[in-house]
mmCIF file of C-alpha atoms and ligand atoms in Angstrom:
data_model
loop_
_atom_site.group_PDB
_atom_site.id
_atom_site.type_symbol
_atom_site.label_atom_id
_atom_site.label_comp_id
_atom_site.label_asym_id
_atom_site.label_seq_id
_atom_site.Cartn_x
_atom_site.Cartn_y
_atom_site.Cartn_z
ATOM 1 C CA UNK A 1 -52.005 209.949 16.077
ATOM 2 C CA UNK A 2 -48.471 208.441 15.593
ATOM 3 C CA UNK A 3 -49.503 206.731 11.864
ATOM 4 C CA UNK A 4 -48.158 202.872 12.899
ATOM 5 C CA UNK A 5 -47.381 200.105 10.516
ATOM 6 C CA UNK A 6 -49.899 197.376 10.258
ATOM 7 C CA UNK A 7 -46.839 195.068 9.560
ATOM 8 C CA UNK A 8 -46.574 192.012 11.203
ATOM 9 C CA UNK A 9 -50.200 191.391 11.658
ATOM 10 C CA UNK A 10 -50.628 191.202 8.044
ATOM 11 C CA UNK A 11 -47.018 189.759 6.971
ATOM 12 C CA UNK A 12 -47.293 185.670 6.501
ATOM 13 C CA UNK A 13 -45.096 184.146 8.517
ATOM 14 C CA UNK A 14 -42.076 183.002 6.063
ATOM 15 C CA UNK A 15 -38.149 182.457 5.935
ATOM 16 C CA UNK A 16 -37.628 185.884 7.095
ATOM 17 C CA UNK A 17 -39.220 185.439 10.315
ATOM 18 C CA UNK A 18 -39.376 182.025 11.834
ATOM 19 C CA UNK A 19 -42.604 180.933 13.160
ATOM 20 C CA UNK A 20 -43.678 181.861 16.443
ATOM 21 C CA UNK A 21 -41.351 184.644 16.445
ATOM 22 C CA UNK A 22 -44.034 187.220 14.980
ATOM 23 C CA UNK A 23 -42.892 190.594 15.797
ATOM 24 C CA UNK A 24 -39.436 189.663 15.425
ATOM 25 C CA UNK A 25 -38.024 190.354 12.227
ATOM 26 C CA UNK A 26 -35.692 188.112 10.586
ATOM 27 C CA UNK A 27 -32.786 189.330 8.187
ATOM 28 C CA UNK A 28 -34.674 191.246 5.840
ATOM 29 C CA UNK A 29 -33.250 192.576 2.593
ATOM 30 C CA UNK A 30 -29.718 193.446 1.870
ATOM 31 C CA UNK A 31 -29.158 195.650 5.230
ATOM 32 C CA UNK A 32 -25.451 194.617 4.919
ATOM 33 C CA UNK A 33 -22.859 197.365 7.621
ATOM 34 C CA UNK A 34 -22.297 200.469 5.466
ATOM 35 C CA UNK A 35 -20.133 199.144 1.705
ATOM 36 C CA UNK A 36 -17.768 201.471 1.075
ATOM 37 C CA UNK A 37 -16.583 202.394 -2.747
ATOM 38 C CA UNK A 38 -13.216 202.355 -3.569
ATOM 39 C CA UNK A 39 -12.722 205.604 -2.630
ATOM 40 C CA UNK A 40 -14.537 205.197 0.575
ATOM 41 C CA UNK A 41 -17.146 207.134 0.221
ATOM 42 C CA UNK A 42 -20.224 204.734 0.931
ATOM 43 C CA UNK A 43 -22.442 203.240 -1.931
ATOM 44 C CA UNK A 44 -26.065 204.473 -2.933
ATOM 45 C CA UNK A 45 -28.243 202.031 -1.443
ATOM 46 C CA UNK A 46 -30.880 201.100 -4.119
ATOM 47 C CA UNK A 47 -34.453 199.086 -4.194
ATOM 48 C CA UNK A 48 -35.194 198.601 -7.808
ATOM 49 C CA UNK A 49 -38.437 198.179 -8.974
ATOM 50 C CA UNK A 50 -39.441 196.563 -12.763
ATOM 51 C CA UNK A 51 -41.628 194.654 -15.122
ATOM 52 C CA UNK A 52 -38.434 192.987 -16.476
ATOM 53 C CA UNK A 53 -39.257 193.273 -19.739
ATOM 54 C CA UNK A 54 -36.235 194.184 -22.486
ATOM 55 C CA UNK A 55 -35.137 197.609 -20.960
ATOM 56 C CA UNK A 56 -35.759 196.487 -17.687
ATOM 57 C CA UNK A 57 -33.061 193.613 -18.009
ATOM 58 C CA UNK A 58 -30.724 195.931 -18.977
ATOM 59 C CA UNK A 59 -31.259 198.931 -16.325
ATOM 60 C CA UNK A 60 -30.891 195.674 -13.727
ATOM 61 C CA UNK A 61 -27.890 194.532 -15.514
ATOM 62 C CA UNK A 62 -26.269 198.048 -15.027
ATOM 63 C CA UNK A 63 -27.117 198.439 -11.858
ATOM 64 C CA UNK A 64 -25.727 194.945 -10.867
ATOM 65 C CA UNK A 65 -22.924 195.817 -12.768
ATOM 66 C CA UNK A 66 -22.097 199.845 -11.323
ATOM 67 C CA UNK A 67 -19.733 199.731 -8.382
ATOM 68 C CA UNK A 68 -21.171 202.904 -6.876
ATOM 69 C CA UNK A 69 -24.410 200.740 -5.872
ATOM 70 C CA UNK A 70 -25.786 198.327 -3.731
ATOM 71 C CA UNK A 71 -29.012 197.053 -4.966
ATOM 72 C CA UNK A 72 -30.840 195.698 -1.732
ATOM 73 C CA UNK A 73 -33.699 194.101 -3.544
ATOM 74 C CA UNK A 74 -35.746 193.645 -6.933
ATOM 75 C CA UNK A 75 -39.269 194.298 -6.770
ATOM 76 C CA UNK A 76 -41.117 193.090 -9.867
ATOM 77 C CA UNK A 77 -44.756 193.841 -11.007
ATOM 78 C CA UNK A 78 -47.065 193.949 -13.486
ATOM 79 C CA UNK A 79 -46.436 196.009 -16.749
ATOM 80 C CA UNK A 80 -44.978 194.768 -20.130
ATOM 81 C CA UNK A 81 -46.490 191.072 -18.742
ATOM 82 C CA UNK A 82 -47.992 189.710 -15.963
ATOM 83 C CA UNK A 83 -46.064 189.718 -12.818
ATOM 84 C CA UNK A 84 -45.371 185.728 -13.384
ATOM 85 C CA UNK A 85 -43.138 186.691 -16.117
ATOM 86 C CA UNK A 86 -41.562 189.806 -15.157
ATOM 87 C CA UNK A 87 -40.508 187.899 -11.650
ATOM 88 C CA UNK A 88 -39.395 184.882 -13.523
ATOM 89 C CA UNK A 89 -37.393 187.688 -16.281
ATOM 90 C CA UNK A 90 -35.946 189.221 -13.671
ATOM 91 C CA UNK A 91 -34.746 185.800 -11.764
ATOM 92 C CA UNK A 92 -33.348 184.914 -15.431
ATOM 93 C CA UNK A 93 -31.257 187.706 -16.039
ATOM 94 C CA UNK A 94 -29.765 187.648 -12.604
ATOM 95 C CA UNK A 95 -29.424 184.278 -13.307
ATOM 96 C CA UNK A 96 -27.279 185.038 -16.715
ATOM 97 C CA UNK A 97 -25.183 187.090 -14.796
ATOM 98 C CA UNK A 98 -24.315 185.219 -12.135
ATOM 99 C CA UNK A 99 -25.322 188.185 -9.922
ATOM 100 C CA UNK A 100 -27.112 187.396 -6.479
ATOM 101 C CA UNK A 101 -29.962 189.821 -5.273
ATOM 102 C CA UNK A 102 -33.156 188.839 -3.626
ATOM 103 C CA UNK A 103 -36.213 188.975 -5.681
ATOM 104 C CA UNK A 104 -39.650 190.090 -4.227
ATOM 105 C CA UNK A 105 -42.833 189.618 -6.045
ATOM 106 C CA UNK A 106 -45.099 192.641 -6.428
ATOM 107 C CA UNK A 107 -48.245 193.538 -7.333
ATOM 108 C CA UNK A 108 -50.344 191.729 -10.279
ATOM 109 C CA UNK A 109 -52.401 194.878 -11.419
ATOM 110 C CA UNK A 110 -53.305 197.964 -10.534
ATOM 111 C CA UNK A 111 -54.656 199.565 -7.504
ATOM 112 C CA UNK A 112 -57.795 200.077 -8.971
ATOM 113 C CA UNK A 113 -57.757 200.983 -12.442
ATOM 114 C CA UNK A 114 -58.105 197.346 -14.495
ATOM 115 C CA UNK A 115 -61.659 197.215 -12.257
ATOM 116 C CA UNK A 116 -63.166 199.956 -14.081
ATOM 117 C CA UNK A 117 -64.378 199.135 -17.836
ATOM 118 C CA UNK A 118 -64.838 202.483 -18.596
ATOM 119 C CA UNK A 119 -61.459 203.711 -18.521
ATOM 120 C CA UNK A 120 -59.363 204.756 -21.403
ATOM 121 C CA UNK A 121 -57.178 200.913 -22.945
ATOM 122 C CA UNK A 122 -54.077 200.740 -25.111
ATOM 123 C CA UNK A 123 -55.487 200.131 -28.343
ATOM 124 C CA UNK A 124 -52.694 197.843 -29.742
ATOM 125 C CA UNK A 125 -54.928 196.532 -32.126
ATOM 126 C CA UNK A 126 -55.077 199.880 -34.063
ATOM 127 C CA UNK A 127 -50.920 200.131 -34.070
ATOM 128 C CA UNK A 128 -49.942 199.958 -37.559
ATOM 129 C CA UNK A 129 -47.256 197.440 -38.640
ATOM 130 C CA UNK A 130 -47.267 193.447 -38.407
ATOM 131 C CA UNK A 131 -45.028 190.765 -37.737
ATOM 132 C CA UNK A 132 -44.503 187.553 -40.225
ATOM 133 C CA UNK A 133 -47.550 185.939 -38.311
ATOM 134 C CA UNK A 134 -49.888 188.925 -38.641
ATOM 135 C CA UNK A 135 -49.635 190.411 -35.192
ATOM 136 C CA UNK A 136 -48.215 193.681 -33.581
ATOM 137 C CA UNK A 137 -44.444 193.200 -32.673
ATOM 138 C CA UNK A 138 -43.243 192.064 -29.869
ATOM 139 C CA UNK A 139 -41.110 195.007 -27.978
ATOM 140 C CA UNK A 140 -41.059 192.623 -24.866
ATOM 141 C CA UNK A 141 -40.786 188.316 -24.424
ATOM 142 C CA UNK A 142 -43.142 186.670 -22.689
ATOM 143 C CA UNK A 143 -39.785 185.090 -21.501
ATOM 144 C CA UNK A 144 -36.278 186.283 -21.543
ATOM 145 C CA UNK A 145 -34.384 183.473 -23.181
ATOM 146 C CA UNK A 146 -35.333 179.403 -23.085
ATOM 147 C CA UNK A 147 -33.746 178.381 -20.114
ATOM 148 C CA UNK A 148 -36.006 178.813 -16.771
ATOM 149 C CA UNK A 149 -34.618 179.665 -13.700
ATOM 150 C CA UNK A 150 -33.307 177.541 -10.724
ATOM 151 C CA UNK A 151 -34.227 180.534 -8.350
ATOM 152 C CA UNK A 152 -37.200 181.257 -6.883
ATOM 153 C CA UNK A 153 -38.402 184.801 -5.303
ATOM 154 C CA UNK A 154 -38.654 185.293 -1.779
ATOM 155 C CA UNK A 155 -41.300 184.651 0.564
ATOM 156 C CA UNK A 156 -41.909 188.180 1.587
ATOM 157 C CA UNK A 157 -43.850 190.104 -1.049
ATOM 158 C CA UNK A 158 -42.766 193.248 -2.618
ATOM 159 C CA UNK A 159 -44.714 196.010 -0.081
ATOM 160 C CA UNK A 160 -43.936 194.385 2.684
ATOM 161 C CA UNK A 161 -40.366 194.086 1.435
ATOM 162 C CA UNK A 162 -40.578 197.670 0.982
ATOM 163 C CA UNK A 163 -41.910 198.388 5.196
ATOM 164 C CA UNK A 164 -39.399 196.182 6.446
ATOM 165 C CA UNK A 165 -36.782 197.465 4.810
ATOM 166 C CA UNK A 166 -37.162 200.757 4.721
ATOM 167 C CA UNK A 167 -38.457 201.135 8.442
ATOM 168 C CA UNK A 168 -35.168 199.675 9.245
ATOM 169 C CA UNK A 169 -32.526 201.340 6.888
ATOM 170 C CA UNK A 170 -29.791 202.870 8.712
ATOM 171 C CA UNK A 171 -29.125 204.957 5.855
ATOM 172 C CA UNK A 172 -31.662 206.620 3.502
ATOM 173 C CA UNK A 173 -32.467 204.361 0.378
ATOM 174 C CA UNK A 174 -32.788 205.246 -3.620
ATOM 175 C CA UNK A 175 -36.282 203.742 -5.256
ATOM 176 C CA UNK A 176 -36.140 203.110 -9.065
ATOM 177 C CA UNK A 177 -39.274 203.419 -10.505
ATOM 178 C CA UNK A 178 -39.083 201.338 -14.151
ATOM 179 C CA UNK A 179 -42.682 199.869 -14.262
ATOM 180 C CA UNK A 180 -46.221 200.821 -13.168
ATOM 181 C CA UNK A 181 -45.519 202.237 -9.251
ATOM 182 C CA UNK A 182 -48.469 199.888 -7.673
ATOM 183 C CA UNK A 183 -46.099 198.499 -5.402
ATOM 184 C CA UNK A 184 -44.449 201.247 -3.817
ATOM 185 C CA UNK A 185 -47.710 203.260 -3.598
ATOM 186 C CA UNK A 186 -49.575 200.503 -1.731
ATOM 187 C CA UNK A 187 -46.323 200.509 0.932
ATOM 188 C CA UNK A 188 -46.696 204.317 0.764
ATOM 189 C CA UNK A 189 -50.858 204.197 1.921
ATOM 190 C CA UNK A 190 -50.363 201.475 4.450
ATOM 191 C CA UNK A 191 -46.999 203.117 6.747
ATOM 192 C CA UNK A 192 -46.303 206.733 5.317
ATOM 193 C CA UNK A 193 -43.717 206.307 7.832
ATOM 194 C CA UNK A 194 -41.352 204.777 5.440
ATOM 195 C CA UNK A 195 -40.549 208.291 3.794
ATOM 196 C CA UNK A 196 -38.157 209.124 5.976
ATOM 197 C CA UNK A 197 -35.779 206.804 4.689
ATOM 198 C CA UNK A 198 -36.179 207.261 1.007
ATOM 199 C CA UNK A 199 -33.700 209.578 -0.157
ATOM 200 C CA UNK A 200 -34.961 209.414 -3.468
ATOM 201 C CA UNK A 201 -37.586 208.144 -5.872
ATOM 202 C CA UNK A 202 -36.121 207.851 -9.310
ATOM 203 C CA UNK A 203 -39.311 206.892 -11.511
ATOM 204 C CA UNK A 204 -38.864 206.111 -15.159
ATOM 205 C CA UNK A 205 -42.186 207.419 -16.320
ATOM 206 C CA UNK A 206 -44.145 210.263 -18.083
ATOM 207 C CA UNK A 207 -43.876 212.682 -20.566
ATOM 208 C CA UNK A 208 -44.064 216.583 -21.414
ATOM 209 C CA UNK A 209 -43.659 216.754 -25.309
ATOM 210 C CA UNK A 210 -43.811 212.798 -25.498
ATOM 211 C CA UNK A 211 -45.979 209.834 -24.925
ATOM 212 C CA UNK A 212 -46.589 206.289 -26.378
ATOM 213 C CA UNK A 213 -49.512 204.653 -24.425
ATOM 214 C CA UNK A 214 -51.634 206.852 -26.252
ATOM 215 C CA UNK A 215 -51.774 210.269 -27.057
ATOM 216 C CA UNK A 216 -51.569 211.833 -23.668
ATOM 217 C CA UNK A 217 -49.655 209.387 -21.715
ATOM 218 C CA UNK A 218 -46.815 207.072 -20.807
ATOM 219 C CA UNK A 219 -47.241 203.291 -20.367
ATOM 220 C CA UNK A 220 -45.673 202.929 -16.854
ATOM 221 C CA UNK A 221 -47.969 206.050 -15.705
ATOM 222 C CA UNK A 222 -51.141 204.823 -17.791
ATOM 223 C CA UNK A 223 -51.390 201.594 -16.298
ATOM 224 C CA UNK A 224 -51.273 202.692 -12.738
ATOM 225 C CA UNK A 225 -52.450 206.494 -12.824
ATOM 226 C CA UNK A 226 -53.319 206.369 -8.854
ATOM 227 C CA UNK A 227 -50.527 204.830 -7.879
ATOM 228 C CA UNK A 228 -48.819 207.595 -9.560
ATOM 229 C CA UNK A 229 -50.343 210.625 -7.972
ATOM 230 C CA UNK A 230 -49.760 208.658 -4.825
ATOM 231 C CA UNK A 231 -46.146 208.914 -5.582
ATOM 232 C CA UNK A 232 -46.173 211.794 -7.269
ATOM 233 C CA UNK A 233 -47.642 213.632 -3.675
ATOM 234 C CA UNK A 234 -45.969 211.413 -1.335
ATOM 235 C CA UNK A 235 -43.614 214.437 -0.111
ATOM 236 C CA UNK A 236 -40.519 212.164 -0.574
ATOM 237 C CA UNK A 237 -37.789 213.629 -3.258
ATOM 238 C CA UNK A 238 -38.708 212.727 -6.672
ATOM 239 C CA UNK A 239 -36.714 212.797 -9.845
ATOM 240 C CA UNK A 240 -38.810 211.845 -13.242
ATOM 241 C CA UNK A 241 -36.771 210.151 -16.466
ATOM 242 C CA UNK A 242 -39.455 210.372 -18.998
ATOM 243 C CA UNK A 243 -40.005 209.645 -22.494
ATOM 244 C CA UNK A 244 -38.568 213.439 -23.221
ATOM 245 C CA UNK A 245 -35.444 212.487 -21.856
ATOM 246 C CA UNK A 246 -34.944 208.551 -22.971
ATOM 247 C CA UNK A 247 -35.440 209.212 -26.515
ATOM 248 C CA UNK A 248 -32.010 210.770 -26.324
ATOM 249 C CA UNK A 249 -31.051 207.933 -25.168
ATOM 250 C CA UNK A 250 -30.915 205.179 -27.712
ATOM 251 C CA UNK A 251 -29.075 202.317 -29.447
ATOM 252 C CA UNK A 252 -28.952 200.749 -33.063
ATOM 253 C CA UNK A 253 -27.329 198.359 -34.998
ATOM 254 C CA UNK A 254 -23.879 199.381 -34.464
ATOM 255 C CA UNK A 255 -24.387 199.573 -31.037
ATOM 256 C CA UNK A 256 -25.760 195.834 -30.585
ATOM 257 C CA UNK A 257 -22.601 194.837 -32.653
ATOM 258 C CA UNK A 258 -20.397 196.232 -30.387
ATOM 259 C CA UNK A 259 -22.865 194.596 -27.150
ATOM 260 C CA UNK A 260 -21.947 191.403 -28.682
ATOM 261 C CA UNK A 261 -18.167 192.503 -29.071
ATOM 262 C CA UNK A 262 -18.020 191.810 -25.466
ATOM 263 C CA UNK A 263 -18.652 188.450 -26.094
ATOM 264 C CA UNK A 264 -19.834 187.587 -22.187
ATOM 265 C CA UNK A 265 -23.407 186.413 -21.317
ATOM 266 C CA UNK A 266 -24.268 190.021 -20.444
ATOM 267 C CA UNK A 267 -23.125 191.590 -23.650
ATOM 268 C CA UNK A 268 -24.745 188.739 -25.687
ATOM 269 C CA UNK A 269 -28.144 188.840 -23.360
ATOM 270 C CA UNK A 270 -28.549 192.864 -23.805
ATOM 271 C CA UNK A 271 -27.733 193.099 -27.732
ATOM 272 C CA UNK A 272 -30.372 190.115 -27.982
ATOM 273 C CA UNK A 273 -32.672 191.951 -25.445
ATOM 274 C CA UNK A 274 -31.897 195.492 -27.533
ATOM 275 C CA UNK A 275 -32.460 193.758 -31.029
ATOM 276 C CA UNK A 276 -36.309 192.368 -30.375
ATOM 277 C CA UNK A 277 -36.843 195.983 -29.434
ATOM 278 C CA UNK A 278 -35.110 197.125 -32.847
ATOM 279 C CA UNK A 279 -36.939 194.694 -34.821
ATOM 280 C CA UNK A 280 -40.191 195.492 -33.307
ATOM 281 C CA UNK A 281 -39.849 199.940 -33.724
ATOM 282 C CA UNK A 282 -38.696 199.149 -37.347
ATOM 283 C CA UNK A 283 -42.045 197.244 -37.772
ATOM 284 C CA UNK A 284 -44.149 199.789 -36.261
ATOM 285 C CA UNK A 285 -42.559 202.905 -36.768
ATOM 286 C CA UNK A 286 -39.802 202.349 -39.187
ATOM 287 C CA UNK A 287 -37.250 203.340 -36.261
ATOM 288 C CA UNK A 288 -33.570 202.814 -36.715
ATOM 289 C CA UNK A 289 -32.738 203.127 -33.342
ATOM 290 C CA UNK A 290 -34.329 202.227 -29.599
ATOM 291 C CA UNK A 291 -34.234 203.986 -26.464
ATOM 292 C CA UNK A 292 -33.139 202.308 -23.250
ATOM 293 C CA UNK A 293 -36.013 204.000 -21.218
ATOM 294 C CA UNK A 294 -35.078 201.367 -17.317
ATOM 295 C CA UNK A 295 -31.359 201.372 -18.481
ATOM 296 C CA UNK A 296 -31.214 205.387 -18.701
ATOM 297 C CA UNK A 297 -32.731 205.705 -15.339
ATOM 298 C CA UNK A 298 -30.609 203.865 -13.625
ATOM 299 C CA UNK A 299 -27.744 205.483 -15.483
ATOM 300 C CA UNK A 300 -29.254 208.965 -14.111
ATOM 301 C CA UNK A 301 -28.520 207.421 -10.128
ATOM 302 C CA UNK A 302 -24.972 206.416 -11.281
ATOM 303 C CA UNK A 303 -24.473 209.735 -12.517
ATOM 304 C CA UNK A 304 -27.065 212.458 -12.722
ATOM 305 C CA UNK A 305 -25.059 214.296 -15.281
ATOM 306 C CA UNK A 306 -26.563 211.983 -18.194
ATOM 307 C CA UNK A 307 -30.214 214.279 -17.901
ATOM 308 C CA UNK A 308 -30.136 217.181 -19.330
ATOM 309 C CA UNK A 309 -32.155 220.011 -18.999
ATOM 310 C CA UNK A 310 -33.586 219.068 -15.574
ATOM 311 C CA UNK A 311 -36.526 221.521 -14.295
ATOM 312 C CA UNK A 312 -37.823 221.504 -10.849
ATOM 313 C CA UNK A 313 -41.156 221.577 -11.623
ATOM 314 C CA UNK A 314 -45.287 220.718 -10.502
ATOM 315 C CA UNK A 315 -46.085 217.358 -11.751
ATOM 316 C CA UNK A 316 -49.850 216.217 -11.484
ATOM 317 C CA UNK A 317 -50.734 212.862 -12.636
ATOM 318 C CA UNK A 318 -54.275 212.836 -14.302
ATOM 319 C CA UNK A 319 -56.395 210.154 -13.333
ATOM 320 C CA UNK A 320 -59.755 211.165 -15.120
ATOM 321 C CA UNK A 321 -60.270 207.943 -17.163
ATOM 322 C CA UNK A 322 -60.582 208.826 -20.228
ATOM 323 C CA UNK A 323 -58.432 210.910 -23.394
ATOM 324 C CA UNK A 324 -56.245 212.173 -20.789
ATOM 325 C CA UNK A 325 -55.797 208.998 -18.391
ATOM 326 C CA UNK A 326 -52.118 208.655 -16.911
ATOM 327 C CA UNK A 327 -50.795 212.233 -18.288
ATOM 328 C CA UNK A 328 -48.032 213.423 -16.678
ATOM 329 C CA UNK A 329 -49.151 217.029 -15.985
ATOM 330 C CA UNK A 330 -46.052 219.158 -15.974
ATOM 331 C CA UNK A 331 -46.523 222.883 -15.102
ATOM 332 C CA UNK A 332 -43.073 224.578 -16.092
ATOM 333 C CA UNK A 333 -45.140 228.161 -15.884
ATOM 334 C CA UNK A 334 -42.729 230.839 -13.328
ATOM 335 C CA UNK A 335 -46.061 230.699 -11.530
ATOM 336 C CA UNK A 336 -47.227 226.929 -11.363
ATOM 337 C CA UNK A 337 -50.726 226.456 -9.427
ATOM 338 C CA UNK A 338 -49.165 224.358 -6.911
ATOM 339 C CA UNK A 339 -45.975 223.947 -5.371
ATOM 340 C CA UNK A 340 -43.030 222.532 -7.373
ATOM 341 C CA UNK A 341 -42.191 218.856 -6.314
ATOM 342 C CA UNK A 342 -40.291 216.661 -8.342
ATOM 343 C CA UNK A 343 -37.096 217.234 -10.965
ATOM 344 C CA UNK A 344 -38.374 216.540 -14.553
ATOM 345 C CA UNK A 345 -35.494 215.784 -17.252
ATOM 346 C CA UNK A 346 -36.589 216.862 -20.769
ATOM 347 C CA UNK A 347 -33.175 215.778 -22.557
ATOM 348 C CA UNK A 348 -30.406 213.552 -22.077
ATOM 349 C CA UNK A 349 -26.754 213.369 -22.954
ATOM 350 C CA UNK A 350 -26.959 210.197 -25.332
ATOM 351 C CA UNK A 351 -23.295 209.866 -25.900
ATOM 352 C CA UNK A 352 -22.566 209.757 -22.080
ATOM 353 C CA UNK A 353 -25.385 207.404 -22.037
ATOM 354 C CA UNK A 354 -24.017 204.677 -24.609
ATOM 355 C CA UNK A 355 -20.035 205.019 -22.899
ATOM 356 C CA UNK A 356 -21.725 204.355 -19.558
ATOM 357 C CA UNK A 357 -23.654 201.366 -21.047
ATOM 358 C CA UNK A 358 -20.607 199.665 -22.347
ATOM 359 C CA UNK A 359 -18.440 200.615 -19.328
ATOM 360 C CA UNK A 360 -20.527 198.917 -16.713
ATOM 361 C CA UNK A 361 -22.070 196.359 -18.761
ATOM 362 C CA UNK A 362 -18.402 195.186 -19.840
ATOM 363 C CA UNK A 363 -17.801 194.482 -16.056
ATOM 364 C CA UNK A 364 -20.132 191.669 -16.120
ATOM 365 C CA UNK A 365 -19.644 188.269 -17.316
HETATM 366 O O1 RIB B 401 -42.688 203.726 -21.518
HETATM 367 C C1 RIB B 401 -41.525 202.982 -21.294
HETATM 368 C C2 RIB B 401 -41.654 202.119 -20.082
HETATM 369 O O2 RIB B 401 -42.703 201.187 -20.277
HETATM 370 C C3 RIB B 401 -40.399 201.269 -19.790
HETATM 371 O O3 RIB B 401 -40.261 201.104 -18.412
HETATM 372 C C4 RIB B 401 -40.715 199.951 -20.450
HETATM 373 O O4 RIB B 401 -40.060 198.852 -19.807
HETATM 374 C C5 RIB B 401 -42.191 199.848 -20.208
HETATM 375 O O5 RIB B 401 -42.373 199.333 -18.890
HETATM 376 CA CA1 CA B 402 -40.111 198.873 -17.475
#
């Protein structure tokens, strides 16, 4: 039974297809005839996905920024704040930029996990360290500067974004993965279909030797463990950037003095975005330096040569509930229990990472 896309039935009649005209779809994300680099070979086509939040701004900065792609769409959903603020975020720091890319809002929470009281919660009350007013540090704004947007998302949400564009690529697509995966995994369950034009599913997430959620896991994966092994088994290529690999992958001071060097909105916007993320590890674990988790993803589709130590690997996503909630499960044995399916980076080259940072970002205004 050919597996067909319950797509239009379900889609609300919007901008991208005028009423009356259901079935027809209307110019749907960025399907633009084939870009071509500069030296003609034809850019990565990319579908980013984020809960803009500080790292997040960045990764979307670089990837407005990098030549070498063409970033079709912005999905935003829940994560480091509700999906209200990481749409509005992300509108913001397109905004700042003076980059255009449609915006299409995602999920609010996860598939299933926030309806079940029993399952394992980030205790942030128990991190150590306090801010002036008494509370845990910030590592993300509720909002990214003071000045709200003038642009709105569109009409179409993110998984249905995700169908329509991907059932009608002409050329295979890259997903970046740099917030809980709800999104993508719902477009996944509802038209499978849409694997076959997904060359690749970068996902910043997860962690072999490192976590920070809590003791077994990684936030992105923790929040949305099911959407995770839905990813995770989807059959589509999958390449993981997790914590392993972006805590090689960090700035400090000297770093966010040379970010404001550039003196353009972008350099000014990601030393300010980098700093509350400096000031808030220094208050809770007396850190000198932050890692760019989102902005060292999208650094590994400009140029896979910034991961290191990349194994081909069995990852299982644990979705138990409780101690082990969200774990990325990686089985590195020579005889893994199940077949290998996804490329797990446990290092990164942090010096390539900081030149490509200031090469793209100093492209922007
Ligand atoms: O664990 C790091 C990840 O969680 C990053 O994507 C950061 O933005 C937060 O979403
Ligand atoms: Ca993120």
């Amino acid at each position: 039974q050919r597996q067909m896309c319950i797509r239009d039935s379900l889609r609300p009649a919007g901008r991208d297809v005028p009423a009356g005209r259901a079935g027809q779809l209307g110019p749907l994300c960025g399907l633009r005839p084939d870009r071509r680099r500069g030296d003609d070979s034809p850019m990565k086509q990319v579908i980013l996905d984020v809960d803009t939040g500080s790292d997040d701004a960045i990764a979307i900065m670089l990837a407005m920024a990098a030549p070498s792609l063409e970033v079709l769409g912005i999905c935003t959903v829940w994560g480091n704040k509700p999906v209200e603020n990481t749409t509005e975020n992300t509108l913001r720091v397109l905004e700042a930029i003076g980059a255009d890319c449609p915006v299409y809002r995602g999920c609010p929470s996860s598939i299933i996990k926030h309806l079940q009281p029993n399952r394992r919660k980030i205790k942030t009350a128990e991190k150590p360290g306090r801010d002036r007013d008494g509370r845990p540090p910030e590592i993300h704004q509720d909002l990214i500067g003071s000045v709200p947007s003038t642009r709105r998302p569109e009409q179409t949400d993110a998984v249905h974004f995700y169908i329509d564009c991907l059932l009608r690529a002409e050329r295979k697509v890259t997903v970046v993965l740099l917030g809980p995966q709800t999104n993508l995994a719902l477009a996944l369950t509802i038209c499978p279909e849409i694997r076959k034009n997904i060359e690749e599913i970068v996902i910043m997430g997860g962690g072999k030797s490192r976590t920070n959620a809590t003791i077994a896991a990684e936030f992105n994966i923790f929040q949305d463990p099911e959407a995770a092994l839905i990813v995770a088994e989807s059959g589509c290529s999958l390449s993981y950037v997790p914590l392993d690999a972006t805590h090689q992958a960090c700035v400090g001071p000297a770093e966010i003095r040379r970010l404001r060097e550039l003196d353009t909105a972008a350099g000014q916007l990601a030393a300010d975005l980098a700093q509350v993320m400096l000031r808030a590890y220094r208050i809770i674990q007396n850190a000198e330096e932050v890692p760019l988790h989102d902005a060292l993803a999208v650094c590994s589709v400009i140029d896979p040569h910034v991961l290191r130590d990349r194994r081909f690997t069995r990852v299982d996503i644990d979705c138990g509930g409780d101690y082990a909630d969200g774990q990325t499960l990686v089985d590195a044995r020579a005889y893994p229990d199940k077949l290998p399916n996804a490329w797990f980076a446990l290092g990164a080259d942090g010096a390539l990472f900081r030149e490509m940072l200031f090469t793209y970002l100093s492209k922007l205004r």
